Short mmCIF file of C-alpha atoms and ligand atoms in Angstrom, two decimals:
data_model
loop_
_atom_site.label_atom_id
_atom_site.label_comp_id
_atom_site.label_asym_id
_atom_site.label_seq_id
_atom_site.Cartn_x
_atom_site.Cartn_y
_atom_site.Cartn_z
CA UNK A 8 -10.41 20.13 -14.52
CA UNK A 9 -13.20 22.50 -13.19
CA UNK A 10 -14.10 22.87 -9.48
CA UNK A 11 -15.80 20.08 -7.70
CA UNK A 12 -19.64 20.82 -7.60
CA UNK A 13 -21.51 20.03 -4.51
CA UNK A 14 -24.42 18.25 -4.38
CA UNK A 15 -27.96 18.54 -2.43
CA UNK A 16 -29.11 14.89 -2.58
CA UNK A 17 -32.54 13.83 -3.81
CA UNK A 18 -32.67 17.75 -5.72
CA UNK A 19 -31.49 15.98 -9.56
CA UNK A 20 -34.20 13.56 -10.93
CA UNK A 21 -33.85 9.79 -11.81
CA UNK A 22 -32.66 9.83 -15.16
CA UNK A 23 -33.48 6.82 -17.70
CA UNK A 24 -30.54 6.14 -19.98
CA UNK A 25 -31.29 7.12 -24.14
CA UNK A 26 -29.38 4.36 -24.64
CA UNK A 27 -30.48 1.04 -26.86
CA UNK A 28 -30.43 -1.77 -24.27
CA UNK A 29 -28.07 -3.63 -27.59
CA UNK A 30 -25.49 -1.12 -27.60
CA UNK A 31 -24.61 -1.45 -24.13
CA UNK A 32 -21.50 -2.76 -23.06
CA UNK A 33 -20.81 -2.99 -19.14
CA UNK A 34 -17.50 -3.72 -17.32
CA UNK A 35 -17.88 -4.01 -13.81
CA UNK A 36 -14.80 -2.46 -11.54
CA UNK A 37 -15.62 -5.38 -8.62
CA UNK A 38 -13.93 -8.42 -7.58
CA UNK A 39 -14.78 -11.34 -9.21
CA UNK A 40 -16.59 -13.34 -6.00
CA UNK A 41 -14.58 -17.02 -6.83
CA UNK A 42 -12.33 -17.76 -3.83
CA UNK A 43 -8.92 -17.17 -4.96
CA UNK A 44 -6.53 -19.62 -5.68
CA UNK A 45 -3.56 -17.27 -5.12
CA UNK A 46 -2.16 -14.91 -2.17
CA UNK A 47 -3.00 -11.76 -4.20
CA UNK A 48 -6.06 -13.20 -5.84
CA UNK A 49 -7.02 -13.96 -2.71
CA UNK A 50 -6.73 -11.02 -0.56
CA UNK A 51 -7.30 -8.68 -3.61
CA UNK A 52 -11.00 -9.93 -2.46
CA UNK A 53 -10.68 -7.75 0.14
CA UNK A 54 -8.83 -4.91 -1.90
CA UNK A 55 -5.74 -5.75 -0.05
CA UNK A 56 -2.25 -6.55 -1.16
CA UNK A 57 -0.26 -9.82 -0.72
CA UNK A 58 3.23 -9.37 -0.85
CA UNK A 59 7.10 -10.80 -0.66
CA UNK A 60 10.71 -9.24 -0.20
CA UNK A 61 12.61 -9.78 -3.30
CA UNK A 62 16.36 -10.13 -3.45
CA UNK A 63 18.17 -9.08 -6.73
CA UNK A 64 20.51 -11.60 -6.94
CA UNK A 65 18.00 -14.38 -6.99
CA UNK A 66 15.93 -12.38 -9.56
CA UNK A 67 17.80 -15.13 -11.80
CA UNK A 68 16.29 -18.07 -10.48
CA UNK A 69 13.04 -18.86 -12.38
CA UNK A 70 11.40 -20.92 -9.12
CA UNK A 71 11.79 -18.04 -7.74
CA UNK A 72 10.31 -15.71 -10.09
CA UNK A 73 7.97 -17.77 -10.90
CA UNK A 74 6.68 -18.52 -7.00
CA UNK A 75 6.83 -14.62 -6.41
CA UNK A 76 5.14 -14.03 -10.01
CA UNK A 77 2.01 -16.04 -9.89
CA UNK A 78 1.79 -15.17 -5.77
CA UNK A 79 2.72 -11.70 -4.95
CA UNK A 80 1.62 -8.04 -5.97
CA UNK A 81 3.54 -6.15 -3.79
CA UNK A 82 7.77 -6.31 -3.78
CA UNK A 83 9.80 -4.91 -1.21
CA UNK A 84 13.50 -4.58 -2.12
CA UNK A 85 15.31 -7.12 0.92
CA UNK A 86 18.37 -5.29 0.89
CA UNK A 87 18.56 -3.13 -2.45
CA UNK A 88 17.22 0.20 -1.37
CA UNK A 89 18.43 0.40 2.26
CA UNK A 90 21.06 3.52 2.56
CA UNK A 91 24.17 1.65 2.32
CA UNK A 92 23.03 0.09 -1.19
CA UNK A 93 21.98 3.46 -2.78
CA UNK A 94 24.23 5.96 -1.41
CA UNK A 95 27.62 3.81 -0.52
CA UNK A 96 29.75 7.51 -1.20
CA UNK A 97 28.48 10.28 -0.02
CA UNK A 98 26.51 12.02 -2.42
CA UNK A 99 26.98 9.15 -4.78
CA UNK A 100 23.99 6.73 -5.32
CA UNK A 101 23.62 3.85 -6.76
CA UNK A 102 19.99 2.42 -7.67
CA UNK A 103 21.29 -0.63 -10.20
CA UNK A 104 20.11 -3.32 -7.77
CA UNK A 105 17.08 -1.47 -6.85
CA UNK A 106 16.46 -0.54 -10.27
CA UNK A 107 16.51 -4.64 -11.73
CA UNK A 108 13.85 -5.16 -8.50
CA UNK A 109 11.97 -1.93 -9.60
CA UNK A 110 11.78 -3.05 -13.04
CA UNK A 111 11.33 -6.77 -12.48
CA UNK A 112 8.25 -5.61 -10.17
CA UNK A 113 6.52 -3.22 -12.86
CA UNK A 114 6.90 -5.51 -16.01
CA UNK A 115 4.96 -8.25 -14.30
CA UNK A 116 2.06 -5.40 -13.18
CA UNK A 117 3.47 -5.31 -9.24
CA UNK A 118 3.62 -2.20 -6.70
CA UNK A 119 6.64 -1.40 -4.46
CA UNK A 120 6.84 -0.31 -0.69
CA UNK A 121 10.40 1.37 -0.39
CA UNK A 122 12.12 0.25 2.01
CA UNK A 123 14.15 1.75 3.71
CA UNK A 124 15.28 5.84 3.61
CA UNK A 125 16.25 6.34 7.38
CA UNK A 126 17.50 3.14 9.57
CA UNK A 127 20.28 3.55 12.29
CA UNK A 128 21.23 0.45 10.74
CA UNK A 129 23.06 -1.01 7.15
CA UNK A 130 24.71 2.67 7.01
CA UNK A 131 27.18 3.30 4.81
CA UNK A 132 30.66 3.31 6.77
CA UNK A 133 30.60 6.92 5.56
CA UNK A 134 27.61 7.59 7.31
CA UNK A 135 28.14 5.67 10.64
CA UNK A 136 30.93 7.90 11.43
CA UNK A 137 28.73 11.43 11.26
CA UNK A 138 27.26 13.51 13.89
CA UNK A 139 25.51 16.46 14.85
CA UNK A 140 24.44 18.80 11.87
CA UNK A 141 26.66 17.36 9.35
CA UNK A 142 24.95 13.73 9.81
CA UNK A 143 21.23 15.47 9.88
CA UNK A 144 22.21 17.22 6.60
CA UNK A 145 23.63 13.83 5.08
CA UNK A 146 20.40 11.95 6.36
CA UNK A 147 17.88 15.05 4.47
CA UNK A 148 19.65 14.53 1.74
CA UNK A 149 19.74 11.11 1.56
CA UNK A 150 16.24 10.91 1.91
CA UNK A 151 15.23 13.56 -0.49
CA UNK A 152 17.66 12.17 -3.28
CA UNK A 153 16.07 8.38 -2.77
CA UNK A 154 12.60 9.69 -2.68
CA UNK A 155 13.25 11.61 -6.14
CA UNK A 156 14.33 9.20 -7.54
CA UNK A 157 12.18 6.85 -7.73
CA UNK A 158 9.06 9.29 -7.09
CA UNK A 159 5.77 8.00 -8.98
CA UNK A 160 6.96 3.92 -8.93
CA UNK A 161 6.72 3.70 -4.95
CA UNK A 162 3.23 3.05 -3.53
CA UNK A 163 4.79 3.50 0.24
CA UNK A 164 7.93 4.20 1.65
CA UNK A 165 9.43 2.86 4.91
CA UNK A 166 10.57 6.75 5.60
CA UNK A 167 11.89 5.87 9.02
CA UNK A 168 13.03 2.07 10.20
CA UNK A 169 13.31 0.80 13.73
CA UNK A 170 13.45 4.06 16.06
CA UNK A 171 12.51 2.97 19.11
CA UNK A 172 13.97 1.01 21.97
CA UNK A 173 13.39 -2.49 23.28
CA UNK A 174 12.67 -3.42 26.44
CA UNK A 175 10.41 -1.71 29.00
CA UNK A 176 11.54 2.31 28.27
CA UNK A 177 9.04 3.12 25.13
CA UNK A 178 11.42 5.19 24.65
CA UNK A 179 13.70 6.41 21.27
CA UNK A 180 16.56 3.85 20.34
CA UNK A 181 19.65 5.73 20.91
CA UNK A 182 21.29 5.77 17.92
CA UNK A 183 23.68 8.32 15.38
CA UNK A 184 20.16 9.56 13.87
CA UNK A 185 18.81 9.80 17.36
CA UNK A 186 21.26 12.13 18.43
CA UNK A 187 21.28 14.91 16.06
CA UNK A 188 17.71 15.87 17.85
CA UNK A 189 14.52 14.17 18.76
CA UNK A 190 12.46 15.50 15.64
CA UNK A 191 14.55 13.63 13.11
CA UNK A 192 11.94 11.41 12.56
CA UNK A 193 9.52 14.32 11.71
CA UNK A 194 11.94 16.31 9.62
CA UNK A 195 12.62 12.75 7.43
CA UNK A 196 9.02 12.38 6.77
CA UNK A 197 8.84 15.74 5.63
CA UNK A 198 11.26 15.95 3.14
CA UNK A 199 10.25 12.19 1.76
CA UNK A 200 6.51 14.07 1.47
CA UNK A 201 8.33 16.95 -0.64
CA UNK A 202 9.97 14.64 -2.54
CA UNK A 203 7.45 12.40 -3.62
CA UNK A 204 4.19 13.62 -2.36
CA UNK A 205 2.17 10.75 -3.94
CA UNK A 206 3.94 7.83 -1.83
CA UNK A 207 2.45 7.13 1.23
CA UNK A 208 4.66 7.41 3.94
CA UNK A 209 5.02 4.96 6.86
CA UNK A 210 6.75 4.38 10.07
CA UNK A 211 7.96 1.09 10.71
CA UNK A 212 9.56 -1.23 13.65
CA UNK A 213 9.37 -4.93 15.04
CA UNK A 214 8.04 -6.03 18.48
CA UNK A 215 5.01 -3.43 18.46
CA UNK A 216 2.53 -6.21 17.50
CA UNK A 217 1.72 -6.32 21.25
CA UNK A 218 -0.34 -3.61 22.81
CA UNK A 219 0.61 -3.86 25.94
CA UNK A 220 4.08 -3.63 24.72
CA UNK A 221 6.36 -0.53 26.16
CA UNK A 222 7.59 0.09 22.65
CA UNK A 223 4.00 -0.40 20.98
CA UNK A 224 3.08 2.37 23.02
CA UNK A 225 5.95 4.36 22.22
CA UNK A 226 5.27 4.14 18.93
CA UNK A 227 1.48 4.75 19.15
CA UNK A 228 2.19 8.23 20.91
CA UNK A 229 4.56 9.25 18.07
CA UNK A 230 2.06 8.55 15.64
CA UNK A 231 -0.77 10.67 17.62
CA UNK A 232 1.57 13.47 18.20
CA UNK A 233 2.81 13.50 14.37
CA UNK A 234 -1.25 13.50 13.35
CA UNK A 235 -2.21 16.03 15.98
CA UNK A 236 1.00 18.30 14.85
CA UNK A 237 0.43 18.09 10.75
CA UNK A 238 3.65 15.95 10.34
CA UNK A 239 3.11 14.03 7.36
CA UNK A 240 2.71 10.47 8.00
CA UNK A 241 0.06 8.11 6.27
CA UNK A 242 0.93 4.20 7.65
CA UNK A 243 2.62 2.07 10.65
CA UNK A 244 4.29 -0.86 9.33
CA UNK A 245 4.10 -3.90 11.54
CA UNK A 246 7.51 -5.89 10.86
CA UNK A 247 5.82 -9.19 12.35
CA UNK A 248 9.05 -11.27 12.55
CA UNK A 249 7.57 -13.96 15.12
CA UNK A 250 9.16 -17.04 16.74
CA UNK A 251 8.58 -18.83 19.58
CA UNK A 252 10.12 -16.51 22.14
CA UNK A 253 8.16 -13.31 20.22
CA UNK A 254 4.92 -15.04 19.15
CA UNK A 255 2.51 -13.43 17.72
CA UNK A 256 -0.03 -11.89 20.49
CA UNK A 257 -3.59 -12.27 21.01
CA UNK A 258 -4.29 -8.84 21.04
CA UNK A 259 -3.00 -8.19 17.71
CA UNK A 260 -5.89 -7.23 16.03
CA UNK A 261 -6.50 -4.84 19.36
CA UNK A 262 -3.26 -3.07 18.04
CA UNK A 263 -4.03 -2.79 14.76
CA UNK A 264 -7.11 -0.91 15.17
CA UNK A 265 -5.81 1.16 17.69
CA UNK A 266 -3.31 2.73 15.50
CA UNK A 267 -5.77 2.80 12.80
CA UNK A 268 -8.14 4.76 14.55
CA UNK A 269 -5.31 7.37 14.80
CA UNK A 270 -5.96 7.89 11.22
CA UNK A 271 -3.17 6.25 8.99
CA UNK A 272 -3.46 2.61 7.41
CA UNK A 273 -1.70 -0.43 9.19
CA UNK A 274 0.51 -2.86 6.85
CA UNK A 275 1.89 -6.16 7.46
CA UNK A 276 5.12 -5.88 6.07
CA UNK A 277 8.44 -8.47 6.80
CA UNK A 278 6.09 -11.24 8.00
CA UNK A 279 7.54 -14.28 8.84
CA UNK A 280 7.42 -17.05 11.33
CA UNK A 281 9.68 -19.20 12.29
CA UNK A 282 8.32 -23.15 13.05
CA UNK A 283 6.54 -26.00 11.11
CA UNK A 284 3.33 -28.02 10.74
CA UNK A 285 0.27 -26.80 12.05
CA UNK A 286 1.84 -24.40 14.45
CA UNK A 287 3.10 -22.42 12.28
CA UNK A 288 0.01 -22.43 10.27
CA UNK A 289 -2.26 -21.46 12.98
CA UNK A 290 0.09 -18.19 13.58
CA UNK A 291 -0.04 -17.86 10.25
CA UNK A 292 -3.70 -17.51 10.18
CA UNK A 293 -3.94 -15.69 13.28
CA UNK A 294 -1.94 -12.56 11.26
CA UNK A 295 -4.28 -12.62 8.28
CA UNK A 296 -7.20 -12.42 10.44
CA UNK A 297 -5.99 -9.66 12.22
CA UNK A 298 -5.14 -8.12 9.28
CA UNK A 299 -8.57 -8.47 7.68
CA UNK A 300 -10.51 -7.81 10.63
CA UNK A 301 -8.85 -3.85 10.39
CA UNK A 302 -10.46 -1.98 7.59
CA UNK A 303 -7.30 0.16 7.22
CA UNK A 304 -4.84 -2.78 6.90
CA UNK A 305 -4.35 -2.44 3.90
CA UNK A 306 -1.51 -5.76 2.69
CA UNK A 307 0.02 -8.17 4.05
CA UNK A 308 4.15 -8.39 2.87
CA UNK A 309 6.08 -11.98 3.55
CA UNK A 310 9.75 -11.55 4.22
CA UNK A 311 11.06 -13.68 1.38
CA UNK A 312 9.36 -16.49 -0.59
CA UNK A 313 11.10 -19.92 0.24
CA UNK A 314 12.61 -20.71 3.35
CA UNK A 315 15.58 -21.26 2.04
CA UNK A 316 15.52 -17.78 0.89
CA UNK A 317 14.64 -16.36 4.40
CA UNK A 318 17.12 -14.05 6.57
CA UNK A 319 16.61 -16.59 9.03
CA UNK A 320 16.80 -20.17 6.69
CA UNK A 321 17.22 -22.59 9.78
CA UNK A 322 13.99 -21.39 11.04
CA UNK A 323 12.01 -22.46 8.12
CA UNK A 324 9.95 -19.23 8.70
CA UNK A 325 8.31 -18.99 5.52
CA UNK A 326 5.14 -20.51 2.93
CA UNK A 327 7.07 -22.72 0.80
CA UNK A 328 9.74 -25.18 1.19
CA UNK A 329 13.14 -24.63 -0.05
CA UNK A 330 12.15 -26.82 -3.80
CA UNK A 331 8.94 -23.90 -3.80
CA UNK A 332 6.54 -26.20 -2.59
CA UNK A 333 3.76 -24.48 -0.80
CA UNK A 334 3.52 -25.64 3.02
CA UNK A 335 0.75 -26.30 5.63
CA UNK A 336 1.33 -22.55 6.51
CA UNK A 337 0.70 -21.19 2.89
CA UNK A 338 -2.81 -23.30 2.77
CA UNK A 339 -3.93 -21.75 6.04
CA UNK A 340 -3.08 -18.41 4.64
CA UNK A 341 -4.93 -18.27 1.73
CA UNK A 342 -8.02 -20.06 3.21
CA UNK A 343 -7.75 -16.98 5.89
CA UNK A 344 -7.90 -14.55 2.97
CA UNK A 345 -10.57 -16.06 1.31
CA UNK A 346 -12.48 -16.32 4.07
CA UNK A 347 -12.43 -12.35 3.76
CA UNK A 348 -12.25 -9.49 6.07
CA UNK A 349 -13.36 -6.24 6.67
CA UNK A 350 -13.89 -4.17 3.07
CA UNK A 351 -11.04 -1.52 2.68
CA UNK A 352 -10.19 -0.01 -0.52
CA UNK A 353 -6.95 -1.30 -2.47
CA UNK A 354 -4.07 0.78 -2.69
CA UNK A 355 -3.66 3.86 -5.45
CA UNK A 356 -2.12 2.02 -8.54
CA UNK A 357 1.78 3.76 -9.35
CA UNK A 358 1.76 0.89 -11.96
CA UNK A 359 -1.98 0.44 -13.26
CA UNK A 360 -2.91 -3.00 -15.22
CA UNK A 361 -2.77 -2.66 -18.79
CA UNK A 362 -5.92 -2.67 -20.70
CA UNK A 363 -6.46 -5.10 -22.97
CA UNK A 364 -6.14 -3.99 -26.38
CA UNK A 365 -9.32 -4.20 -28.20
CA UNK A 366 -9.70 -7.00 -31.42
CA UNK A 367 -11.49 -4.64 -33.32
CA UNK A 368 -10.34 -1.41 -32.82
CA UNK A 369 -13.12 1.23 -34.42
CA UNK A 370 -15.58 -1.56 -35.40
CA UNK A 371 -18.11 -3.45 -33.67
CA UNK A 372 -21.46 -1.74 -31.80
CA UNK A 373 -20.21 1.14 -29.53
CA UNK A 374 -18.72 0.19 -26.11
CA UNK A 375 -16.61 1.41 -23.72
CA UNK A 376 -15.08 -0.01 -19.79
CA UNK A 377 -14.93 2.37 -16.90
CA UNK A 378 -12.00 1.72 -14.19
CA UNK A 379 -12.05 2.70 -11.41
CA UNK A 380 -8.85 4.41 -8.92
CA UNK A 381 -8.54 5.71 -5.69
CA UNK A 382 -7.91 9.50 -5.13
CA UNK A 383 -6.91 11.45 -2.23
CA UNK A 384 -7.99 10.19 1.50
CA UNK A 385 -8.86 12.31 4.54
CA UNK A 386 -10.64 11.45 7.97
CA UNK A 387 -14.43 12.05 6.45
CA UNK A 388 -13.67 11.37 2.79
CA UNK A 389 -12.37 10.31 -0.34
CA UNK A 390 -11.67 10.95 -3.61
CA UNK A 391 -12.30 8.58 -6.78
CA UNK A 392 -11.55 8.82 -10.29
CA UNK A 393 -13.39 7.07 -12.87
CA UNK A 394 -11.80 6.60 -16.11
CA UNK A 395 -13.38 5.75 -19.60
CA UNK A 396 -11.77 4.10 -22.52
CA UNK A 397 -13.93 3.51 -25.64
CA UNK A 398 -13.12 0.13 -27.06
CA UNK A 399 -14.74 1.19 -30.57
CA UNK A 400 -15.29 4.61 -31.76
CA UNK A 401 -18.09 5.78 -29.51
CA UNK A 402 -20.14 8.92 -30.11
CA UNK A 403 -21.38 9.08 -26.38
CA UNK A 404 -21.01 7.03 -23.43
CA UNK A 405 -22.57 7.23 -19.92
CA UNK A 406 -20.99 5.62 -16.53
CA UNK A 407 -22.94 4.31 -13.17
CA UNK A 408 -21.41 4.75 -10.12
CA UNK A 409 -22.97 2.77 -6.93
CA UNK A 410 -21.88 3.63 -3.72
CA UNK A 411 -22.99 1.67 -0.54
CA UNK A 412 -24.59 3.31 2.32
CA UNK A 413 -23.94 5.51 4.09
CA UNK A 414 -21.66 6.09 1.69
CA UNK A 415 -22.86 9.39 -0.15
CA UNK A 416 -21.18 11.97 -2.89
CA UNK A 417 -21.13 14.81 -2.18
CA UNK A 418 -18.89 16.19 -4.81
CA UNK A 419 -18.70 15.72 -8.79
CA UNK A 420 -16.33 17.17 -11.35
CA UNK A 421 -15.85 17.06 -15.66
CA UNK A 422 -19.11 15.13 -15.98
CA UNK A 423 -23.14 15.76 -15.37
CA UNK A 424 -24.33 14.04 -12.54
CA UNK A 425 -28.07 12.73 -12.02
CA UNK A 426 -29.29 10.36 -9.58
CA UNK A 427 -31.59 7.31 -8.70
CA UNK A 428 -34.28 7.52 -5.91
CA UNK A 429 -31.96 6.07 -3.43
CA UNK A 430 -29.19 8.48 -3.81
CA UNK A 431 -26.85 4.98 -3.89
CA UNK A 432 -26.41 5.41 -7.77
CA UNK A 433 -25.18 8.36 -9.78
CA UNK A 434 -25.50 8.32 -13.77
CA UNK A 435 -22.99 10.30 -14.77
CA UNK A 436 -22.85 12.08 -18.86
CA UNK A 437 -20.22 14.18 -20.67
CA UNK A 438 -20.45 17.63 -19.94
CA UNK A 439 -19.86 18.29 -23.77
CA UNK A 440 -19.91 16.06 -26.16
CA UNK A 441 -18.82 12.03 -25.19
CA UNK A 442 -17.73 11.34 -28.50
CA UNK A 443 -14.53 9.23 -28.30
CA UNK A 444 -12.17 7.53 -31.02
CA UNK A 445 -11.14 3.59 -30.03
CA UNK A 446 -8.43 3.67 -27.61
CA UNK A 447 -9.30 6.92 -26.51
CA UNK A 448 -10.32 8.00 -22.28
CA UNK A 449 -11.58 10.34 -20.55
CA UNK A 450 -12.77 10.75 -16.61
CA UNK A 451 -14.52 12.36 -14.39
CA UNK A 452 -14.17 12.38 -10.79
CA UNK A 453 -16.26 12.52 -7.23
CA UNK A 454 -15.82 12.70 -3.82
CA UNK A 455 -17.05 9.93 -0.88
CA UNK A 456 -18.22 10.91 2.33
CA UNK A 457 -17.84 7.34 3.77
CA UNK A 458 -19.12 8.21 7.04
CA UNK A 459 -17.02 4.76 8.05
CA UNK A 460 -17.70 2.75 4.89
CA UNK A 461 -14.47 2.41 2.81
CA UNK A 462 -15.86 -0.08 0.20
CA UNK A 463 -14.84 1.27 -3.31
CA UNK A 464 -17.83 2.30 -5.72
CA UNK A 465 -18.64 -0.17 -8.49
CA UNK A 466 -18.58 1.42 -11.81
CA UNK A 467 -20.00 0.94 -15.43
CA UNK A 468 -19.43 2.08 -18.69
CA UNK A 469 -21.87 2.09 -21.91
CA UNK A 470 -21.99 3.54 -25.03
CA UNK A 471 -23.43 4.86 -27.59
C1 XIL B 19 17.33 -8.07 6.68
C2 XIL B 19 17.57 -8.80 5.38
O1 XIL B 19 16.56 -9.77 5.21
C3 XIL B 19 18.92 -9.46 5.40
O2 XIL B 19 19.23 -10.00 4.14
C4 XIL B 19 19.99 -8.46 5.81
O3 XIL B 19 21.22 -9.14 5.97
C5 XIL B 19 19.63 -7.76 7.10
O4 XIL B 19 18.36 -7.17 6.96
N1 XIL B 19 14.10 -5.57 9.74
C6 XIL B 19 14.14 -4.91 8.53
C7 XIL B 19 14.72 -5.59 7.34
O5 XIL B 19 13.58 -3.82 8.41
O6 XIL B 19 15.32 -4.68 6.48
C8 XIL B 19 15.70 -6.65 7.74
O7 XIL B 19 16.13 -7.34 6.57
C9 XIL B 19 15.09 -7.59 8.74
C10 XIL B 19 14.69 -6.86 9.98
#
């Protein structure tokens, strides 16, 4: 990779494609626009995530799989991953049930959030009876081994679950963890960074959905201090288990902002509400639009898929009824999605679609597709990678990348960049030769200045 060049815009000349108009082949890296008739085809409109809790044992049950298949493109382990499941000895883990979720999630083309590597609760018994240094040690550990593990498969880890107290204090939950020092939290989320520096890493609790909320704002000044102090953090998960004594508040979306404009994204992610009819729907609803309406909320997770699967069964909080049938609460959900939200880019693929495999590998005229992935994020910026993949044996190709204003790159690297009159579209070329054998890819890469406009590029490929 050479270094990112920088870019005066305006300074390179429109250039017009050598290319015959009948050897071009295009593959767009947008959304198709049809409303769509599933949870992730839906919100995937928005280049968000729609996602369940999964529970091993019922990874048997083919209404089940086949409800969370054809719905869901996120999986949270329920249970499997929690501290008592993979570590039940002390140095000892176990990742079988995690694993068969893991591996049920990827073969069908899923991501994970991890959940969870630091809870005061589901210990092992081992752990529960620690203290001091020795339980601070076990808990690094812990989260280091976890992290390692199953580094590269996790697209964000619940690093630290359910630290703060309820009730009026906004104050820490006291707790084992709690007591070996108030920077526990801090010194997890480091070592889950060192150990898999590609997840992002998120804080999350329940009963913070309300900003006015003691323990919302609790939980919004840990998150300021840990992005004013460098501690590496990247999301706030929103647990969003609702009934009707904890319903969900009107100023929901007024807390979602607020702790995205601290800088990290905001994720829906053990929704569930207990109720029925069109009560339950309307919650339903009001969550997705809060959701959408945040640029940085970035998925929406459901805490099981059928009622009868739920933690809590007898309050029928979920979108389909115990024979999988979808309820009035799954309709007003995906009607929410489509009605769309707020552009924000979809979440770096651990577990990329496969590409098709070409009918005709090395015949045919020359073309080629050009995907598109998210790189590295900051305050200002981002990162994107375009990849390249000839679908015949091309002897050049050439790629279009469109950004929206006031989007603007201001950064290229392993391709040569010229641009339209607007500055909006960048042609990019090999910087050597482009000639590629079927099957074969290459990319080149470019950095955003979104100057508040997170909309990914839309990309092309042709060839030559
Ligand atoms: C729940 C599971 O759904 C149950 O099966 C288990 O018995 C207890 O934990 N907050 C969390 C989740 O972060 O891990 C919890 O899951 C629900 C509350």
């Amino acid at each position: 990779m050479t270094t990112p060049r920088l870019h005066r815009r305006g300074r390179l000349a429109a250039a017009v494609g050598g290319l015959a108009a009948a050897t071009l082949a295009v593959a767009l890296a947008v959304p198709a626009a049809a409303a769509g008739s599933t949870l992730q085809a839906a919100a995937a409109e928005s280049g968000r995530y729609f996602g369940t809790a999964i529970a091993a044992s019922r990874l048997s049950d083919g209404t089940y799989t086949g409800i969370a298949n054809r719905e869901f493109n996120m999986i949270t382990a329920e249970n499997e991953m929690k501290m008592d499941a993979t570590e039940p000895n002390r140095g000892q883990f176990s990742y079988s049930n995690g694993d068969r979720i893991v591996n049920w999630a990827r073969q069908n083309g899923k991501q994970v959030r991890g959940h969870a590597l630091a809870w005061h609760s589901q210990q092992p018994g081992w752990m529960q009876n620690l203290s001091g240094t020795d339980l601070r040690n076990a808990m690094l550990n812990h989260v280091t081994q976890v992290a390692t593990y199953y580094r590269g498969k996790i697209y964000a880890w619940d690093v630290v679950n359910e630290a703060y107290a309820d009730g009026s204090s906004g104050a820490r939950r006291d707790s084992n963890l709690q007591r070996t020092g108030n920077d526990w939290i801090e010194a997890a989320f480091r070592a889950a960074r060192a150990a898999d520096p590609n997840a992002k890493l998120c804080y999350n609790d329940y009963n913070t959905d309300n900003w006015s909320h003691a323990k919302t704002q609790g939980v919004y000044n840990m998150v300021k201090d840990f992005k004013a102090r460098g501690v590496p953090i990247d999301c706030v998960g929103f647990q969003a288990h609702f009934n009707s004594g904890n319903p969900v508040p009107s100023n929901y979306h007024t807390t979602l902002q607020n702790f995205a404009d601290l800088g990290v994204d905001v994720q829906i992610t053990e929704l569930d509400i207990e109720g029925s009819g069109s009560s339950q729907a309307q919650q339903y609803q009001g969550v997705v639009q809060a959701c959408l309406a945040v640029s940085r909320c970035t998925g929406i997770t459901v805490w099981g898929v059928r009622d009868t699967d739920s933690w809590r069964a007898s309050g029928t909080p979920l979108l389909f009824d115990g024979s999988g049938n979808k309820k009035a609460a799954y309709t007003s959900v995906l009607n929410a999605l489509n009605a769309g939200g707020t552009t924000t880019p979809t979440p770096n693929p651990t577990n990329p679609t496969p590409t098709p495999t070409p009918t005709n590998p090395g015949g045919g005229s020359p073309s080629c597709t050009a995907t598109y992935s998210e790189g590295q994020k900051w305050g200002d910026r981002f990162n994107g990678t375009v990849t390249i993949r000839a679908t015949t044996n091309i002897s050049s190709w050439q790629s279009t990348v469109t950004v929206r204003s006031p989007q603007k790159i201001i950064a290229t690297w392993n391709g040569s960049p010229t641009w339209d009159s607007s500055g909006n579209v960048m042609t990019m070329r090999p910087s050597g030769s482009g000639a590629l054998a079927a099957g074969q890819s290459t990319s080149f890469g470019f950095t955003v200045q979104h100057n508040g406009n997170w909309t990914w590029p839309s990309v092309t490929c042709a060839a030559s």
